[in-house]
Amino acid sequence: QKEVEQNSGPLSVPEGAIASLNCTYSDRGSQSFFWYRQYSGKSPELIMSIYSNGDKEDGRFTAQLNKASQYVSLLIRDSQPSDSATYLCAVKNSGGYNKLIFGAGTRLAVHP
Amino acid sequence: SQTIHQWPATLVQPVGSPLSLECTVEGTSNPNLYWYRQAAGRGLQLLFYSVGIGQISSEVPQNLSASRPQDRQFILSSKKLLLSDSGFYLCAWGGEQYFGPGTRLTVT
């Protein structure tokens, strides 16, 4: 059973701080990794994708990938109250058909 | 640009009643399409995926079925709903899986 694990949280950070969200996965053959943001009552929204080891930055977001450790993380710099949401980590199944395996998500709360 | 639609947005149905949820995608051809369910406070469960018209793969055996009658249309159905079918139903397209707005189903 291929799995994606995330701490459910809530992760509480003050406004302006760096929020660090972590994810581990079991499928060693996975090559594609994604972070989604889901506001309460809304559908998930893709915010970052990463395919190579190292860091990928997009605005205030940085995704980090370490395939050897089977570890993906998302850093949010200068956290804002509007970043308060559940963040879902997803890993593409190496078995094909573009299937993603989702973690249960980490709830982030940014307080003023 | 691509757009994905789902309807209805919310639905309240009695146990034993039928179900039909529709998803359509605009602005792309022959997309991979997916149906997910998210129970309250839970993660996303993949229900069905389709790589083309009439091609449906089921991930979880249950009383739901899916059909893809047209290239950009994906339908989720049930003949008799169970209480456990309540949840947030999400349609997605593409390898990176862009989600539609979802249908919130409550079975009473």
PDB file of C-alpha atoms in Angstrom:
ATOM      1  CA  GLN A   1       0.000   0.000   0.000  1.00  0.00           C
ATOM      2  CA  LYS A   2       1.594   3.230  -1.162  1.00  0.00           C
ATOM      3  CA  GLU A   3       1.200   5.977   1.424  1.00  0.00           C
ATOM      4  CA  VAL A   4       1.718   9.671   1.946  1.00  0.00           C
ATOM      5  CA  GLU A   5       2.026  10.836   5.551  1.00  0.00           C
ATOM      6  CA  GLN A   6       1.461  14.327   6.930  1.00  0.00           C
ATOM      7  CA  ASN A   7       1.115  15.688  10.432  1.00  0.00           C
ATOM      8  CA  SER A   8      -2.542  16.673  10.787  1.00  0.00           C
ATOM      9  CA  GLY A   9      -1.758  19.749  12.888  1.00  0.00           C
ATOM     10  CA  PRO A  10      -2.965  22.288  13.540  1.00  0.00           C
ATOM     11  CA  LEU A  11       0.296  24.074  12.943  1.00  0.00           C
ATOM     12  CA  SER A  12      -0.027  27.490  14.506  1.00  0.00           C
ATOM     13  CA  VAL A  13       2.370  30.266  13.471  1.00  0.00           C
ATOM     14  CA  PRO A  14       2.336  34.035  14.049  1.00  0.00           C
ATOM     15  CA  GLU A  15       1.829  36.405  11.161  1.00  0.00           C
ATOM     16  CA  GLY A  16       5.108  37.111   9.383  1.00  0.00           C
ATOM     17  CA  ALA A  17       6.776  33.872  10.466  1.00  0.00           C
ATOM     18  CA  ILE A  18       7.876  30.947   8.297  1.00  0.00           C
ATOM     19  CA  ALA A  19       5.494  27.996   8.215  1.00  0.00           C
ATOM     20  CA  SER A  20       7.099  24.616   7.524  1.00  0.00           C
ATOM     21  CA  LEU A  21       4.915  21.756   6.321  1.00  0.00           C
ATOM     22  CA  ASN A  22       6.307  18.256   5.925  1.00  0.00           C
ATOM     23  CA  CYS A  23       5.368  15.115   4.049  1.00  0.00           C
ATOM     24  CA  THR A  24       6.874  11.636   3.693  1.00  0.00           C
ATOM     25  CA  TYR A  25       5.981   9.045   1.081  1.00  0.00           C
ATOM     26  CA  SER A  26       6.528   5.341   0.602  1.00  0.00           C
ATOM     27  CA  ASP A  27       6.655   4.940  -3.212  1.00  0.00           C
ATOM     28  CA  ARG A  28      10.381   5.038  -4.059  1.00  0.00           C
ATOM     29  CA  GLY A  29       9.596   5.205  -7.774  1.00  0.00           C
ATOM     30  CA  SER A  30       7.625   8.453  -7.556  1.00  0.00           C
ATOM     31  CA  GLN A  31       8.978  11.295  -9.677  1.00  0.00           C
ATOM     32  CA  SER A  32       6.332  14.014  -9.292  1.00  0.00           C
ATOM     33  CA  PHE A  33       5.214  15.793  -6.141  1.00  0.00           C
ATOM     34  CA  PHE A  34       2.546  18.405  -5.515  1.00  0.00           C
ATOM     35  CA  TRP A  35       1.231  20.720  -2.824  1.00  0.00           C
ATOM     36  CA  TYR A  36      -2.403  21.795  -2.741  1.00  0.00           C
ATOM     37  CA  ARG A  37      -4.091  24.385  -0.549  1.00  0.00           C
ATOM     38  CA  GLN A  38      -7.667  23.754   0.558  1.00  0.00           C
ATOM     39  CA  TYR A  39      -9.699  26.407   2.290  1.00  0.00           C
ATOM     40  CA  SER A  40     -12.530  25.213   4.498  1.00  0.00           C
ATOM     41  CA  GLY A  41     -15.497  24.151   2.385  1.00  0.00           C
ATOM     42  CA  LYS A  42     -13.636  24.663  -0.902  1.00  0.00           C
ATOM     43  CA  SER A  43     -11.890  22.374  -3.374  1.00  0.00           C
ATOM     44  CA  PRO A  44      -8.098  21.875  -3.377  1.00  0.00           C
ATOM     45  CA  GLU A  45      -6.002  24.320  -5.392  1.00  0.00           C
ATOM     46  CA  LEU A  46      -2.610  23.364  -6.820  1.00  0.00           C
ATOM     47  CA  ILE A  47       0.060  25.745  -5.508  1.00  0.00           C
ATOM     48  CA  MET A  48       3.382  23.994  -6.158  1.00  0.00           C
ATOM     49  CA  SER A  49       4.810  21.099  -8.102  1.00  0.00           C
ATOM     50  CA  ILE A  50       8.347  19.734  -7.832  1.00  0.00           C
ATOM     51  CA  TYR A  51      10.098  17.016  -9.802  1.00  0.00           C
ATOM     52  CA  SER A  52      13.821  17.279  -8.965  1.00  0.00           C
ATOM     53  CA  ASN A  53      15.781  17.099  -5.736  1.00  0.00           C
ATOM     54  CA  GLY A  54      16.401  20.468  -4.134  1.00  0.00           C
ATOM     55  CA  ASP A  55      14.377  23.626  -3.748  1.00  0.00           C
ATOM     56  CA  LYS A  56      11.818  25.284  -5.999  1.00  0.00           C
ATOM     57  CA  GLU A  57      10.662  28.788  -5.171  1.00  0.00           C
ATOM     58  CA  ASP A  58       7.502  30.581  -6.274  1.00  0.00           C
ATOM     59  CA  GLY A  59       6.834  33.858  -4.519  1.00  0.00           C
ATOM     60  CA  ARG A  60       6.489  33.232  -0.793  1.00  0.00           C
ATOM     61  CA  PHE A  61       6.363  29.452  -1.317  1.00  0.00           C
ATOM     62  CA  THR A  62       9.348  27.089  -1.478  1.00  0.00           C
ATOM     63  CA  ALA A  63       8.981  23.375  -2.104  1.00  0.00           C
ATOM     64  CA  GLN A  64      11.831  21.106  -1.080  1.00  0.00           C
ATOM     65  CA  LEU A  65      12.357  17.545  -2.278  1.00  0.00           C
ATOM     66  CA  ASN A  66      14.724  14.844  -1.033  1.00  0.00           C
ATOM     67  CA  LYS A  67      14.069  11.616  -2.915  1.00  0.00           C
ATOM     68  CA  ALA A  68      16.698   9.660  -0.994  1.00  0.00           C
ATOM     69  CA  SER A  69      14.878  10.405   2.256  1.00  0.00           C
ATOM     70  CA  GLN A  70      11.438  10.234   0.555  1.00  0.00           C
ATOM     71  CA  TYR A  71      10.617  13.625   2.001  1.00  0.00           C
ATOM     72  CA  VAL A  72       8.851  16.684   0.608  1.00  0.00           C
ATOM     73  CA  SER A  73       8.305  19.967   2.396  1.00  0.00           C
ATOM     74  CA  LEU A  74       6.616  23.291   1.789  1.00  0.00           C
ATOM     75  CA  LEU A  75       7.878  26.523   3.332  1.00  0.00           C
ATOM     76  CA  ILE A  76       5.658  29.594   3.449  1.00  0.00           C
ATOM     77  CA  ARG A  77       7.578  32.787   4.152  1.00  0.00           C
ATOM     78  CA  ASP A  78       6.000  35.890   5.682  1.00  0.00           C
ATOM     79  CA  SER A  79       2.890  33.892   6.614  1.00  0.00           C
ATOM     80  CA  GLN A  80      -0.396  35.775   6.382  1.00  0.00           C
ATOM     81  CA  PRO A  81      -3.766  35.035   8.001  1.00  0.00           C
ATOM     82  CA  SER A  82      -5.029  34.346   4.463  1.00  0.00           C
ATOM     83  CA  ASP A  83      -2.622  31.371   4.339  1.00  0.00           C
ATOM     84  CA  SER A  84      -4.705  29.632   7.014  1.00  0.00           C
ATOM     85  CA  ALA A  85      -5.930  26.484   5.279  1.00  0.00           C
ATOM     86  CA  THR A  86      -5.287  22.768   5.011  1.00  0.00           C
ATOM     87  CA  TYR A  87      -2.270  21.869   2.881  1.00  0.00           C
ATOM     88  CA  LEU A  88      -2.359  18.562   1.030  1.00  0.00           C
ATOM     89  CA  CYS A  89       0.761  16.769  -0.166  1.00  0.00           C
ATOM     90  CA  ALA A  90       0.341  14.515  -3.212  1.00  0.00           C
ATOM     91  CA  VAL A  91       2.694  12.071  -4.892  1.00  0.00           C
ATOM     92  CA  LYS A  92       2.265  10.669  -8.381  1.00  0.00           C
ATOM     93  CA  ASN A  93       1.950   6.904  -8.364  1.00  0.00           C
ATOM     94  CA  SER A  94       4.872   5.293 -10.174  1.00  0.00           C
ATOM     95  CA  GLY A  95       2.460   2.665 -11.470  1.00  0.00           C
ATOM     96  CA  GLY A  96       1.149   4.984 -14.177  1.00  0.00           C
ATOM     97  CA  TYR A  97      -2.178   6.509 -15.303  1.00  0.00           C
ATOM     98  CA  ASN A  98      -1.226   9.809 -13.651  1.00  0.00           C
ATOM     99  CA  LYS A  99      -2.803   8.772 -10.364  1.00  0.00           C
ATOM    100  CA  LEU A 100      -1.958  10.862  -7.328  1.00  0.00           C
ATOM    101  CA  ILE A 101      -1.790   9.594  -3.773  1.00  0.00           C
ATOM    102  CA  PHE A 102      -2.826  12.281  -1.296  1.00  0.00           C
ATOM    103  CA  GLY A 103      -1.882  12.779   2.310  1.00  0.00           C
ATOM    104  CA  ALA A 104      -4.630  13.634   4.778  1.00  0.00           C
ATOM    105  CA  GLY A 105      -3.368  17.217   5.002  1.00  0.00           C
ATOM    106  CA  THR A 106      -1.897  19.583   7.574  1.00  0.00           C
ATOM    107  CA  ARG A 107      -4.068  22.363   8.936  1.00  0.00           C
ATOM    108  CA  LEU A 108      -2.209  25.666   9.161  1.00  0.00           C
ATOM    109  CA  ALA A 109      -3.434  28.516  11.347  1.00  0.00           C
ATOM    110  CA  VAL A 110      -1.698  31.902  11.012  1.00  0.00           C
ATOM    111  CA  HIS A 111      -2.630  34.220  13.842  1.00  0.00           C
ATOM    112  CA  PRO A 112      -2.221  38.023  13.788  1.00  0.00           C
TER     113      PRO A 112
ATOM    114  CA  SER B   1      -7.685  28.480 -20.618  1.00  0.00           C
ATOM    115  CA  GLN B   2      -9.120  25.350 -19.088  1.00  0.00           C
ATOM    116  CA  THR B   3     -12.200  25.370 -16.877  1.00  0.00           C
ATOM    117  CA  ILE B   4     -13.850  22.539 -14.972  1.00  0.00           C
ATOM    118  CA  HIS B   5     -17.487  22.626 -13.924  1.00  0.00           C
ATOM    119  CA  GLN B   6     -19.424  20.488 -11.479  1.00  0.00           C
ATOM    120  CA  TRP B   7     -23.076  20.448 -10.586  1.00  0.00           C
ATOM    121  CA  PRO B   8     -25.021  20.564  -8.481  1.00  0.00           C
ATOM    122  CA  ALA B   9     -23.016  22.432  -5.830  1.00  0.00           C
ATOM    123  CA  THR B  10     -24.980  20.917  -2.952  1.00  0.00           C
ATOM    124  CA  LEU B  11     -27.378  18.011  -2.746  1.00  0.00           C
ATOM    125  CA  VAL B  12     -29.471  16.454   0.010  1.00  0.00           C
ATOM    126  CA  GLN B  13     -30.814  13.014  -0.849  1.00  0.00           C
ATOM    127  CA  PRO B  14     -32.644  10.314   1.148  1.00  0.00           C
ATOM    128  CA  VAL B  15     -31.127   6.884   1.664  1.00  0.00           C
ATOM    129  CA  GLY B  16     -32.004   4.567  -1.212  1.00  0.00           C
ATOM    130  CA  SER B  17     -32.454   7.319  -3.784  1.00  0.00           C
ATOM    131  CA  PRO B  18     -30.430   7.498  -7.025  1.00  0.00           C
ATOM    132  CA  LEU B  19     -27.574   9.901  -7.681  1.00  0.00           C
ATOM    133  CA  SER B  20     -26.132  11.608 -10.714  1.00  0.00           C
ATOM    134  CA  LEU B  21     -23.278  14.116 -10.498  1.00  0.00           C
ATOM    135  CA  GLU B  22     -21.868  15.715 -13.603  1.00  0.00           C
ATOM    136  CA  CYS B  23     -18.469  17.142 -14.428  1.00  0.00           C
ATOM    137  CA  THR B  24     -17.425  18.890 -17.629  1.00  0.00           C
ATOM    138  CA  VAL B  25     -14.112  20.324 -18.729  1.00  0.00           C
ATOM    139  CA  GLU B  26     -13.580  23.132 -21.220  1.00  0.00           C
ATOM    140  CA  GLY B  27     -10.485  24.200 -23.105  1.00  0.00           C
ATOM    141  CA  THR B  28      -8.712  20.847 -23.414  1.00  0.00           C
ATOM    142  CA  SER B  29      -9.065  17.622 -25.365  1.00  0.00           C
ATOM    143  CA  ASN B  30      -8.939  14.012 -24.161  1.00  0.00           C
ATOM    144  CA  PRO B  31      -8.087  14.898 -20.576  1.00  0.00           C
ATOM    145  CA  ASN B  32      -7.546  12.305 -17.865  1.00  0.00           C
ATOM    146  CA  LEU B  33     -10.539  12.699 -15.545  1.00  0.00           C
ATOM    147  CA  TYR B  34     -10.902  11.689 -11.922  1.00  0.00           C
ATOM    148  CA  TRP B  35     -13.622  11.427  -9.269  1.00  0.00           C
ATOM    149  CA  TYR B  36     -12.624  11.806  -5.610  1.00  0.00           C
ATOM    150  CA  ARG B  37     -14.601  11.770  -2.395  1.00  0.00           C
ATOM    151  CA  GLN B  38     -13.593  13.617   0.740  1.00  0.00           C
ATOM    152  CA  ALA B  39     -15.433  12.638   3.912  1.00  0.00           C
ATOM    153  CA  ALA B  40     -15.703  15.271   6.654  1.00  0.00           C
ATOM    154  CA  GLY B  41     -12.248  15.923   8.130  1.00  0.00           C
ATOM    155  CA  ARG B  42     -10.648  13.246   5.993  1.00  0.00           C
ATOM    156  CA  GLY B  43      -8.286  13.002   3.044  1.00  0.00           C
ATOM    157  CA  LEU B  44      -9.117  12.530  -0.620  1.00  0.00           C
ATOM    158  CA  GLN B  45     -10.191   9.074  -1.735  1.00  0.00           C
ATOM    159  CA  LEU B  46      -9.846   8.314  -5.451  1.00  0.00           C
ATOM    160  CA  LEU B  47     -13.044   6.658  -6.686  1.00  0.00           C
ATOM    161  CA  PHE B  48     -12.691   6.448 -10.487  1.00  0.00           C
ATOM    162  CA  TYR B  49     -10.419   7.647 -13.234  1.00  0.00           C
ATOM    163  CA  SER B  50     -10.752   7.725 -16.998  1.00  0.00           C
ATOM    164  CA  VAL B  51      -8.185   8.085 -19.755  1.00  0.00           C
ATOM    165  CA  GLY B  52     -10.744   8.332 -22.569  1.00  0.00           C
ATOM    166  CA  ILE B  53     -14.362   7.956 -23.694  1.00  0.00           C
ATOM    167  CA  GLY B  54     -15.883   4.797 -22.277  1.00  0.00           C
ATOM    168  CA  GLN B  55     -12.703   3.904 -20.359  1.00  0.00           C
ATOM    169  CA  ILE B  56     -13.328   3.796 -16.619  1.00  0.00           C
ATOM    170  CA  SER B  57     -11.157   2.333 -13.871  1.00  0.00           C
ATOM    171  CA  SER B  58     -12.553   1.821 -10.402  1.00  0.00           C
ATOM    172  CA  GLU B  59     -10.353   2.238  -7.369  1.00  0.00           C
ATOM    173  CA  VAL B  60     -12.737   1.317  -4.590  1.00  0.00           C
ATOM    174  CA  PRO B  61     -15.528  -1.278  -4.815  1.00  0.00           C
ATOM    175  CA  GLN B  62     -18.785   0.309  -3.679  1.00  0.00           C
ATOM    176  CA  ASN B  63     -22.271   1.165  -4.855  1.00  0.00           C
ATOM    177  CA  LEU B  64     -21.058   3.992  -7.094  1.00  0.00           C
ATOM    178  CA  SER B  65     -20.369   3.887 -10.822  1.00  0.00           C
ATOM    179  CA  ALA B  66     -18.892   6.301 -13.342  1.00  0.00           C
ATOM    180  CA  SER B  67     -19.339   6.913 -17.038  1.00  0.00           C
ATOM    181  CA  ARG B  68     -17.659   9.043 -19.659  1.00  0.00           C
ATOM    182  CA  PRO B  69     -20.113   9.471 -22.530  1.00  0.00           C
ATOM    183  CA  GLN B  70     -18.193  12.343 -24.146  1.00  0.00           C
ATOM    184  CA  ASP B  71     -14.559  13.403 -24.227  1.00  0.00           C
ATOM    185  CA  ARG B  72     -14.964  16.168 -21.671  1.00  0.00           C
ATOM    186  CA  GLN B  73     -17.873  14.826 -19.615  1.00  0.00           C
ATOM    187  CA  PHE B  74     -17.581  12.582 -16.577  1.00  0.00           C
ATOM    188  CA  ILE B  75     -20.604  11.365 -14.609  1.00  0.00           C
ATOM    189  CA  LEU B  76     -20.785   9.749 -11.178  1.00  0.00           C
ATOM    190  CA  SER B  77     -23.886   7.700 -10.410  1.00  0.00           C
ATOM    191  CA  SER B  78     -25.515   5.501  -7.859  1.00  0.00           C
ATOM    192  CA  LYS B  79     -28.715   3.472  -8.020  1.00  0.00           C
ATOM    193  CA  LYS B  80     -29.279   3.503  -4.240  1.00  0.00           C
ATOM    194  CA  LEU B  81     -27.480   5.877  -1.905  1.00  0.00           C
ATOM    195  CA  LEU B  82     -26.189   4.834   1.513  1.00  0.00           C
ATOM    196  CA  LEU B  83     -25.608   7.075   4.526  1.00  0.00           C
ATOM    197  CA  SER B  84     -21.875   6.435   4.110  1.00  0.00           C
ATOM    198  CA  ASP B  85     -21.987   8.049   0.648  1.00  0.00           C
ATOM    199  CA  SER B  86     -22.200  11.490   2.245  1.00  0.00           C
ATOM    200  CA  GLY B  87     -19.196  13.648   1.490  1.00  0.00           C
ATOM    201  CA  PHE B  88     -17.596  16.211  -0.753  1.00  0.00           C
ATOM    202  CA  TYR B  89     -17.310  14.896  -4.317  1.00  0.00           C
ATOM    203  CA  LEU B  90     -14.578  16.363  -6.438  1.00  0.00           C
ATOM    204  CA  CYS B  91     -13.880  16.010 -10.130  1.00  0.00           C
ATOM    205  CA  ALA B  92     -10.362  16.685 -11.391  1.00  0.00           C
ATOM    206  CA  TRP B  93      -8.600  16.717 -14.750  1.00  0.00           C
ATOM    207  CA  GLY B  94      -5.047  16.367 -15.982  1.00  0.00           C
ATOM    208  CA  GLY B  95      -1.849  14.828 -14.686  1.00  0.00           C
ATOM    209  CA  GLU B  96      -1.433  17.511 -12.054  1.00  0.00           C
ATOM    210  CA  GLN B  97      -5.120  17.230 -11.235  1.00  0.00           C
ATOM    211  CA  TYR B  98      -6.898  20.528 -11.250  1.00  0.00           C
ATOM    212  CA  PHE B  99     -10.084  20.291  -9.240  1.00  0.00           C
ATOM    213  CA  GLY B 100     -13.585  21.497  -9.906  1.00  0.00           C
ATOM    214  CA  PRO B 101     -15.610  23.335  -7.263  1.00  0.00           C
ATOM    215  CA  GLY B 102     -17.086  20.101  -5.868  1.00  0.00           C
ATOM    216  CA  THR B 103     -20.517  18.796  -4.890  1.00  0.00           C
ATOM    217  CA  ARG B 104     -21.384  18.506  -1.234  1.00  0.00           C
ATOM    218  CA  LEU B 105     -23.694  15.493  -0.825  1.00  0.00           C
ATOM    219  CA  THR B 106     -25.646  14.778   2.336  1.00  0.00           C
ATOM    220  CA  VAL B 107     -27.533  11.501   2.518  1.00  0.00           C
ATOM    221  CA  THR B 108     -30.296  11.571   5.135  1.00  0.00           C
TER     222      THR B 108
END
